[in-house]
Amino acid sequence: MRLTMRLKTMAALVLGAALIAGSAPAMAQSASTPSFFSFFPRPSNFGNGPVKGTSSIRRQTVAYNGPYKPGTIVVNTAERRLYLVQDNGTALKYGIGVGRDGFRWGGIKTITRKAEWPGWTPPPQMLQRRPDLPRYMPGGIDNPLGARAMYLGSTLYRIHGSNEPETIGQAVSSGCFRMTNDDVTDLYDRVKVGTTVVVLN
């Protein structure tokens, strides 16, 4: 009886040691292996947070003492920011996407037309570069012009929204100025046809 008990005790100790030894590599591996949740990180736009890529270029009010009168839109291409001059020594500052190399420009234009959820017809020059593009795309959430567009003079350029908010702050367009849909809607509601737009390149 005593021998049997001793054998059972030894067997239990051997089994326990084997289990501990077997679990050690797994424990070491778990320390260096990403957990389940690391494959599903909390998104940067969770809750009321900013859209990814735009956290540093949120719309804000800044001091302004420049030469342009209230109501003027000033686009600083190098800074990739758009300013709407206010009448109290301030300006509203928005992040924008600008033209890539070879497509940036400067000058003074006026807003000649405004449109909500505009349709998009790629110009012939763009179709030559991108023959895969549709000849026309109706307005909507997938349209590259986004929620609003403000047309500049008689050019093909616009200040418009975007279905790619991650590109705001980058030089990616064919000369237009992109904004988030939220920002372009805010700007659209503040300006009218005839507004002066100064583009500093």
PDB file of C-alpha atoms in Angstrom:
ATOM      1  CA  MET A   1       0.000   0.000   0.000  1.00  0.00           C
ATOM      2  CA  ARG A   2       2.803   2.383   0.984  1.00  0.00           C
ATOM      3  CA  LEU A   3       4.725   1.508  -2.230  1.00  0.00           C
ATOM      4  CA  THR A   4       1.639   2.149  -4.339  1.00  0.00           C
ATOM      5  CA  MET A   5       1.131   5.568  -2.732  1.00  0.00           C
ATOM      6  CA  ARG A   6       4.775   6.415  -3.315  1.00  0.00           C
ATOM      7  CA  LEU A   7       4.543   5.395  -6.985  1.00  0.00           C
ATOM      8  CA  LYS A   8       1.408   7.541  -7.441  1.00  0.00           C
ATOM      9  CA  THR A   9       3.129  10.514  -5.828  1.00  0.00           C
ATOM     10  CA  MET A  10       6.196  10.127  -8.052  1.00  0.00           C
ATOM     11  CA  ALA A  11       3.999   9.800 -11.140  1.00  0.00           C
ATOM     12  CA  ALA A  12       2.147  12.975 -10.191  1.00  0.00           C
ATOM     13  CA  LEU A  13       5.447  14.845  -9.712  1.00  0.00           C
ATOM     14  CA  VAL A  14       6.794  13.636 -13.070  1.00  0.00           C
ATOM     15  CA  LEU A  15       3.537  14.593 -14.811  1.00  0.00           C
ATOM     16  CA  GLY A  16       3.561  18.033 -13.159  1.00  0.00           C
ATOM     17  CA  ALA A  17       7.153  18.641 -14.188  1.00  0.00           C
ATOM     18  CA  ALA A  18       6.334  17.622 -17.741  1.00  0.00           C
ATOM     19  CA  LEU A  19       3.374  19.984 -17.852  1.00  0.00           C
ATOM     20  CA  ILE A  20       5.482  22.877 -16.540  1.00  0.00           C
ATOM     21  CA  ALA A  21       8.277  22.123 -18.985  1.00  0.00           C
ATOM     22  CA  GLY A  22       5.804  21.876 -21.841  1.00  0.00           C
ATOM     23  CA  SER A  23       4.183  25.154 -20.967  1.00  0.00           C
ATOM     24  CA  ALA A  24       7.435  27.140 -20.677  1.00  0.00           C
ATOM     25  CA  PRO A  25       8.026  27.532 -24.435  1.00  0.00           C
ATOM     26  CA  ALA A  26       4.406  28.511 -24.913  1.00  0.00           C
ATOM     27  CA  MET A  27       4.716  31.166 -22.217  1.00  0.00           C
ATOM     28  CA  ALA A  28       7.924  32.484 -23.749  1.00  0.00           C
ATOM     29  CA  GLN A  29       6.298  32.523 -27.179  1.00  0.00           C
ATOM     30  CA  SER A  30       3.269  34.411 -25.938  1.00  0.00           C
ATOM     31  CA  ALA A  31       5.541  37.178 -24.669  1.00  0.00           C
ATOM     32  CA  SER A  32       6.921  37.760 -28.177  1.00  0.00           C
ATOM     33  CA  THR A  33       3.862  36.863 -30.243  1.00  0.00           C
ATOM     34  CA  PRO A  34       1.249  39.594 -30.887  1.00  0.00           C
ATOM     35  CA  SER A  35      -1.972  39.094 -29.023  1.00  0.00           C
ATOM     36  CA  PHE A  36      -5.306  38.717 -30.767  1.00  0.00           C
ATOM     37  CA  PHE A  37      -6.137  42.359 -30.124  1.00  0.00           C
ATOM     38  CA  SER A  38      -2.930  43.634 -31.720  1.00  0.00           C
ATOM     39  CA  PHE A  39      -4.284  42.514 -35.083  1.00  0.00           C
ATOM     40  CA  PHE A  40      -7.345  44.725 -34.556  1.00  0.00           C
ATOM     41  CA  PRO A  41      -5.986  48.038 -33.209  1.00  0.00           C
ATOM     42  CA  ARG A  42      -8.399  50.656 -32.004  1.00  0.00           C
ATOM     43  CA  PRO A  43      -9.025  52.849 -35.056  1.00  0.00           C
ATOM     44  CA  SER A  44      -7.890  56.465 -34.925  1.00  0.00           C
ATOM     45  CA  ASN A  45     -11.377  57.647 -35.858  1.00  0.00           C
ATOM     46  CA  PHE A  46     -12.985  55.714 -33.018  1.00  0.00           C
ATOM     47  CA  GLY A  47     -15.734  57.706 -31.382  1.00  0.00           C
ATOM     48  CA  ASN A  48     -15.229  61.423 -31.946  1.00  0.00           C
ATOM     49  CA  GLY A  49     -11.532  61.238 -32.787  1.00  0.00           C
ATOM     50  CA  PRO A  50      -9.960  62.592 -35.995  1.00  0.00           C
ATOM     51  CA  VAL A  51      -9.868  60.758 -39.297  1.00  0.00           C
ATOM     52  CA  LYS A  52      -6.592  58.902 -39.747  1.00  0.00           C
ATOM     53  CA  GLY A  53      -3.917  61.121 -41.242  1.00  0.00           C
ATOM     54  CA  THR A  54      -5.666  64.390 -40.386  1.00  0.00           C
ATOM     55  CA  SER A  55      -5.110  64.732 -36.638  1.00  0.00           C
ATOM     56  CA  SER A  56      -2.559  67.539 -37.047  1.00  0.00           C
ATOM     57  CA  ILE A  57      -4.613  69.568 -39.546  1.00  0.00           C
ATOM     58  CA  ARG A  58      -7.950  69.988 -37.863  1.00  0.00           C
ATOM     59  CA  ARG A  59      -9.953  73.100 -38.656  1.00  0.00           C
ATOM     60  CA  GLN A  60      -9.028  75.874 -36.240  1.00  0.00           C
ATOM     61  CA  THR A  61      -9.184  79.621 -35.698  1.00  0.00           C
ATOM     62  CA  VAL A  62      -5.826  81.406 -35.895  1.00  0.00           C
ATOM     63  CA  ALA A  63      -4.641  85.032 -35.623  1.00  0.00           C
ATOM     64  CA  TYR A  64      -4.375  86.870 -38.930  1.00  0.00           C
ATOM     65  CA  ASN A  65      -2.900  90.294 -39.756  1.00  0.00           C
ATOM     66  CA  GLY A  66      -2.140  89.841 -43.455  1.00  0.00           C
ATOM     67  CA  PRO A  67      -3.063  92.027 -46.430  1.00  0.00           C
ATOM     68  CA  TYR A  68      -6.234  90.243 -47.531  1.00  0.00           C
ATOM     69  CA  LYS A  69      -9.652  91.519 -46.568  1.00  0.00           C
ATOM     70  CA  PRO A  70     -12.257  89.500 -44.647  1.00  0.00           C
ATOM     71  CA  GLY A  71     -14.066  86.962 -46.770  1.00  0.00           C
ATOM     72  CA  THR A  72     -10.989  86.179 -48.882  1.00  0.00           C
ATOM     73  CA  ILE A  73      -9.812  82.597 -49.261  1.00  0.00           C
ATOM     74  CA  VAL A  74      -6.018  82.281 -49.166  1.00  0.00           C
ATOM     75  CA  VAL A  75      -4.491  78.969 -50.258  1.00  0.00           C
ATOM     76  CA  ASN A  76      -0.912  78.375 -49.110  1.00  0.00           C
ATOM     77  CA  THR A  77       0.200  75.542 -51.379  1.00  0.00           C
ATOM     78  CA  ALA A  78       3.576  75.003 -49.715  1.00  0.00           C
ATOM     79  CA  GLU A  79       1.984  74.834 -46.276  1.00  0.00           C
ATOM     80  CA  ARG A  80      -0.937  72.751 -47.569  1.00  0.00           C
ATOM     81  CA  ARG A  81      -3.391  74.925 -45.713  1.00  0.00           C
ATOM     82  CA  LEU A  82      -6.370  77.059 -46.721  1.00  0.00           C
ATOM     83  CA  TYR A  83      -7.357  80.181 -44.789  1.00  0.00           C
ATOM     84  CA  LEU A  84     -10.681  81.987 -44.775  1.00  0.00           C
ATOM     85  CA  VAL A  85      -9.983  85.514 -43.533  1.00  0.00           C
ATOM     86  CA  GLN A  86     -12.408  86.717 -40.846  1.00  0.00           C
ATOM     87  CA  ASP A  87     -13.321  90.271 -39.850  1.00  0.00           C
ATOM     88  CA  ASN A  88     -11.917  90.174 -36.317  1.00  0.00           C
ATOM     89  CA  GLY A  89      -8.187  89.714 -36.898  1.00  0.00           C
ATOM     90  CA  THR A  90      -8.511  85.958 -37.262  1.00  0.00           C
ATOM     91  CA  ALA A  91      -8.790  83.362 -39.984  1.00  0.00           C
ATOM     92  CA  LEU A  92     -10.217  79.874 -40.184  1.00  0.00           C
ATOM     93  CA  LYS A  93      -7.445  77.432 -41.048  1.00  0.00           C
ATOM     94  CA  TYR A  94      -8.162  74.177 -42.897  1.00  0.00           C
ATOM     95  CA  GLY A  95      -5.931  71.322 -43.990  1.00  0.00           C
ATOM     96  CA  ILE A  96      -5.953  70.613 -47.734  1.00  0.00           C
ATOM     97  CA  GLY A  97      -4.482  68.300 -50.328  1.00  0.00           C
ATOM     98  CA  VAL A  98      -2.696  70.109 -53.173  1.00  0.00           C
ATOM     99  CA  GLY A  99      -1.377  69.418 -56.664  1.00  0.00           C
ATOM    100  CA  ARG A 100       1.487  67.005 -57.029  1.00  0.00           C
ATOM    101  CA  ASP A 101       4.736  67.998 -58.756  1.00  0.00           C
ATOM    102  CA  GLY A 102       4.017  69.580 -62.128  1.00  0.00           C
ATOM    103  CA  PHE A 103       0.405  70.405 -61.210  1.00  0.00           C
ATOM    104  CA  ARG A 104       0.823  73.190 -58.665  1.00  0.00           C
ATOM    105  CA  TRP A 105      -0.106  76.716 -59.639  1.00  0.00           C
ATOM    106  CA  GLY A 106      -0.657  80.197 -58.217  1.00  0.00           C
ATOM    107  CA  GLY A 107      -2.796  83.232 -58.944  1.00  0.00           C
ATOM    108  CA  ILE A 108      -6.014  85.013 -58.065  1.00  0.00           C
ATOM    109  CA  LYS A 109      -9.391  83.516 -58.992  1.00  0.00           C
ATOM    110  CA  THR A 110     -12.976  83.896 -57.908  1.00  0.00           C
ATOM    111  CA  ILE A 111     -15.551  81.280 -57.054  1.00  0.00           C
ATOM    112  CA  THR A 112     -17.805  81.167 -60.108  1.00  0.00           C
ATOM    113  CA  ARG A 113     -20.012  78.246 -59.133  1.00  0.00           C
ATOM    114  CA  LYS A 114     -20.898  76.142 -56.115  1.00  0.00           C
ATOM    115  CA  ALA A 115     -22.343  72.627 -56.156  1.00  0.00           C
ATOM    116  CA  GLU A 116     -23.515  70.115 -53.569  1.00  0.00           C
ATOM    117  CA  TRP A 117     -22.567  66.487 -54.211  1.00  0.00           C
ATOM    118  CA  PRO A 118     -21.289  67.404 -57.683  1.00  0.00           C
ATOM    119  CA  GLY A 119     -20.955  64.995 -60.574  1.00  0.00           C
ATOM    120  CA  TRP A 120     -17.503  64.540 -62.035  1.00  0.00           C
ATOM    121  CA  THR A 121     -16.419  64.526 -65.682  1.00  0.00           C
ATOM    122  CA  PRO A 122     -12.665  63.861 -65.962  1.00  0.00           C
ATOM    123  CA  PRO A 123     -11.066  66.369 -68.373  1.00  0.00           C
ATOM    124  CA  PRO A 124      -9.515  65.057 -71.616  1.00  0.00           C
ATOM    125  CA  GLN A 125      -5.967  65.574 -70.306  1.00  0.00           C
ATOM    126  CA  MET A 126      -6.719  63.355 -67.325  1.00  0.00           C
ATOM    127  CA  LEU A 127      -8.337  60.706 -69.504  1.00  0.00           C
ATOM    128  CA  GLN A 128      -5.174  60.604 -71.614  1.00  0.00           C
ATOM    129  CA  ARG A 129      -3.178  59.835 -68.485  1.00  0.00           C
ATOM    130  CA  ARG A 130      -5.834  57.549 -67.008  1.00  0.00           C
ATOM    131  CA  PRO A 131      -7.953  55.945 -69.776  1.00  0.00           C
ATOM    132  CA  ASP A 132      -9.427  53.595 -67.153  1.00  0.00           C
ATOM    133  CA  LEU A 133     -11.396  56.435 -65.541  1.00  0.00           C
ATOM    134  CA  PRO A 134     -15.154  56.693 -66.115  1.00  0.00           C
ATOM    135  CA  ARG A 135     -16.299  59.351 -68.579  1.00  0.00           C
ATOM    136  CA  TYR A 136     -18.767  60.600 -65.996  1.00  0.00           C
ATOM    137  CA  MET A 137     -19.472  59.816 -62.346  1.00  0.00           C
ATOM    138  CA  PRO A 138     -22.649  61.060 -60.643  1.00  0.00           C
ATOM    139  CA  GLY A 139     -22.378  62.798 -57.298  1.00  0.00           C
ATOM    140  CA  GLY A 140     -22.292  60.644 -54.202  1.00  0.00           C
ATOM    141  CA  ILE A 141     -20.167  59.274 -51.402  1.00  0.00           C
ATOM    142  CA  ASP A 142     -17.792  57.485 -53.837  1.00  0.00           C
ATOM    143  CA  ASN A 143     -17.307  60.519 -56.074  1.00  0.00           C
ATOM    144  CA  PRO A 144     -13.763  61.979 -55.835  1.00  0.00           C
ATOM    145  CA  LEU A 145     -15.199  65.522 -55.604  1.00  0.00           C
ATOM    146  CA  GLY A 146     -16.844  64.665 -52.305  1.00  0.00           C
ATOM    147  CA  ALA A 147     -19.722  66.507 -50.683  1.00  0.00           C
ATOM    148  CA  ARG A 148     -19.172  70.024 -52.067  1.00  0.00           C
ATOM    149  CA  ALA A 149     -17.275  71.798 -54.843  1.00  0.00           C
ATOM    150  CA  MET A 150     -16.417  75.442 -55.443  1.00  0.00           C
ATOM    151  CA  TYR A 151     -15.284  76.143 -59.013  1.00  0.00           C
ATOM    152  CA  LEU A 152     -12.424  78.593 -59.571  1.00  0.00           C
ATOM    153  CA  GLY A 153     -12.834  81.050 -62.435  1.00  0.00           C
ATOM    154  CA  SER A 154     -13.061  79.453 -65.873  1.00  0.00           C
ATOM    155  CA  THR A 155     -10.433  76.842 -64.982  1.00  0.00           C
ATOM    156  CA  LEU A 156     -10.894  73.146 -64.362  1.00  0.00           C
ATOM    157  CA  TYR A 157      -9.698  73.663 -60.781  1.00  0.00           C
ATOM    158  CA  ARG A 158     -11.937  73.417 -57.747  1.00  0.00           C
ATOM    159  CA  ILE A 159     -11.886  73.474 -53.999  1.00  0.00           C
ATOM    160  CA  HIS A 160     -13.729  70.261 -53.245  1.00  0.00           C
ATOM    161  CA  GLY A 161     -14.321  67.453 -50.799  1.00  0.00           C
ATOM    162  CA  SER A 162     -12.815  64.019 -51.097  1.00  0.00           C
ATOM    163  CA  ASN A 163     -13.616  60.348 -50.721  1.00  0.00           C
ATOM    164  CA  GLU A 164      -9.976  59.839 -49.644  1.00  0.00           C
ATOM    165  CA  PRO A 165      -9.577  61.846 -46.413  1.00  0.00           C
ATOM    166  CA  GLU A 166      -6.201  60.235 -45.771  1.00  0.00           C
ATOM    167  CA  THR A 167      -4.758  62.292 -48.660  1.00  0.00           C
ATOM    168  CA  ILE A 168      -5.442  65.630 -46.942  1.00  0.00           C
ATOM    169  CA  GLY A 169      -2.117  67.307 -46.222  1.00  0.00           C
ATOM    170  CA  GLN A 170      -0.434  65.633 -49.185  1.00  0.00           C
ATOM    171  CA  ALA A 171       0.499  66.683 -52.732  1.00  0.00           C
ATOM    172  CA  VAL A 172      -1.591  64.247 -54.737  1.00  0.00           C
ATOM    173  CA  SER A 173      -4.102  66.078 -56.946  1.00  0.00           C
ATOM    174  CA  SER A 174      -4.057  67.348 -60.534  1.00  0.00           C
ATOM    175  CA  GLY A 175      -4.223  70.950 -59.329  1.00  0.00           C
ATOM    176  CA  CYS A 176      -7.444  71.017 -57.311  1.00  0.00           C
ATOM    177  CA  PHE A 177      -7.536  71.601 -53.574  1.00  0.00           C
ATOM    178  CA  ARG A 178      -8.987  68.724 -51.560  1.00  0.00           C
ATOM    179  CA  MET A 179     -10.604  68.992 -48.153  1.00  0.00           C
ATOM    180  CA  THR A 180     -12.362  66.560 -45.885  1.00  0.00           C
ATOM    181  CA  ASN A 181     -16.098  66.470 -46.542  1.00  0.00           C
ATOM    182  CA  ASP A 182     -16.714  68.006 -43.129  1.00  0.00           C
ATOM    183  CA  ASP A 183     -14.348  70.909 -43.774  1.00  0.00           C
ATOM    184  CA  VAL A 184     -15.470  71.586 -47.329  1.00  0.00           C
ATOM    185  CA  THR A 185     -19.095  71.692 -46.173  1.00  0.00           C
ATOM    186  CA  ASP A 186     -18.152  74.175 -43.455  1.00  0.00           C
ATOM    187  CA  LEU A 187     -16.287  76.386 -45.942  1.00  0.00           C
ATOM    188  CA  TYR A 188     -19.052  76.062 -48.564  1.00  0.00           C
ATOM    189  CA  ASP A 189     -21.622  77.401 -46.106  1.00  0.00           C
ATOM    190  CA  ARG A 190     -19.429  80.422 -45.274  1.00  0.00           C
ATOM    191  CA  VAL A 191     -18.593  81.686 -48.780  1.00  0.00           C
ATOM    192  CA  LYS A 192     -20.559  82.739 -51.845  1.00  0.00           C
ATOM    193  CA  VAL A 193     -20.133  82.962 -55.597  1.00  0.00           C
ATOM    194  CA  GLY A 194     -17.783  85.886 -56.280  1.00  0.00           C
ATOM    195  CA  THR A 195     -15.461  85.151 -53.320  1.00  0.00           C
ATOM    196  CA  THR A 196     -11.817  85.937 -54.099  1.00  0.00           C
ATOM    197  CA  VAL A 197      -9.401  83.007 -53.901  1.00  0.00           C
ATOM    198  CA  VAL A 198      -5.691  83.819 -53.661  1.00  0.00           C
ATOM    199  CA  VAL A 199      -3.428  80.837 -54.409  1.00  0.00           C
ATOM    200  CA  LEU A 200       0.126  81.279 -53.120  1.00  0.00           C
ATOM    201  CA  ASN A 201       2.532  78.822 -54.733  1.00  0.00           C
TER     202      ASN A 201
END
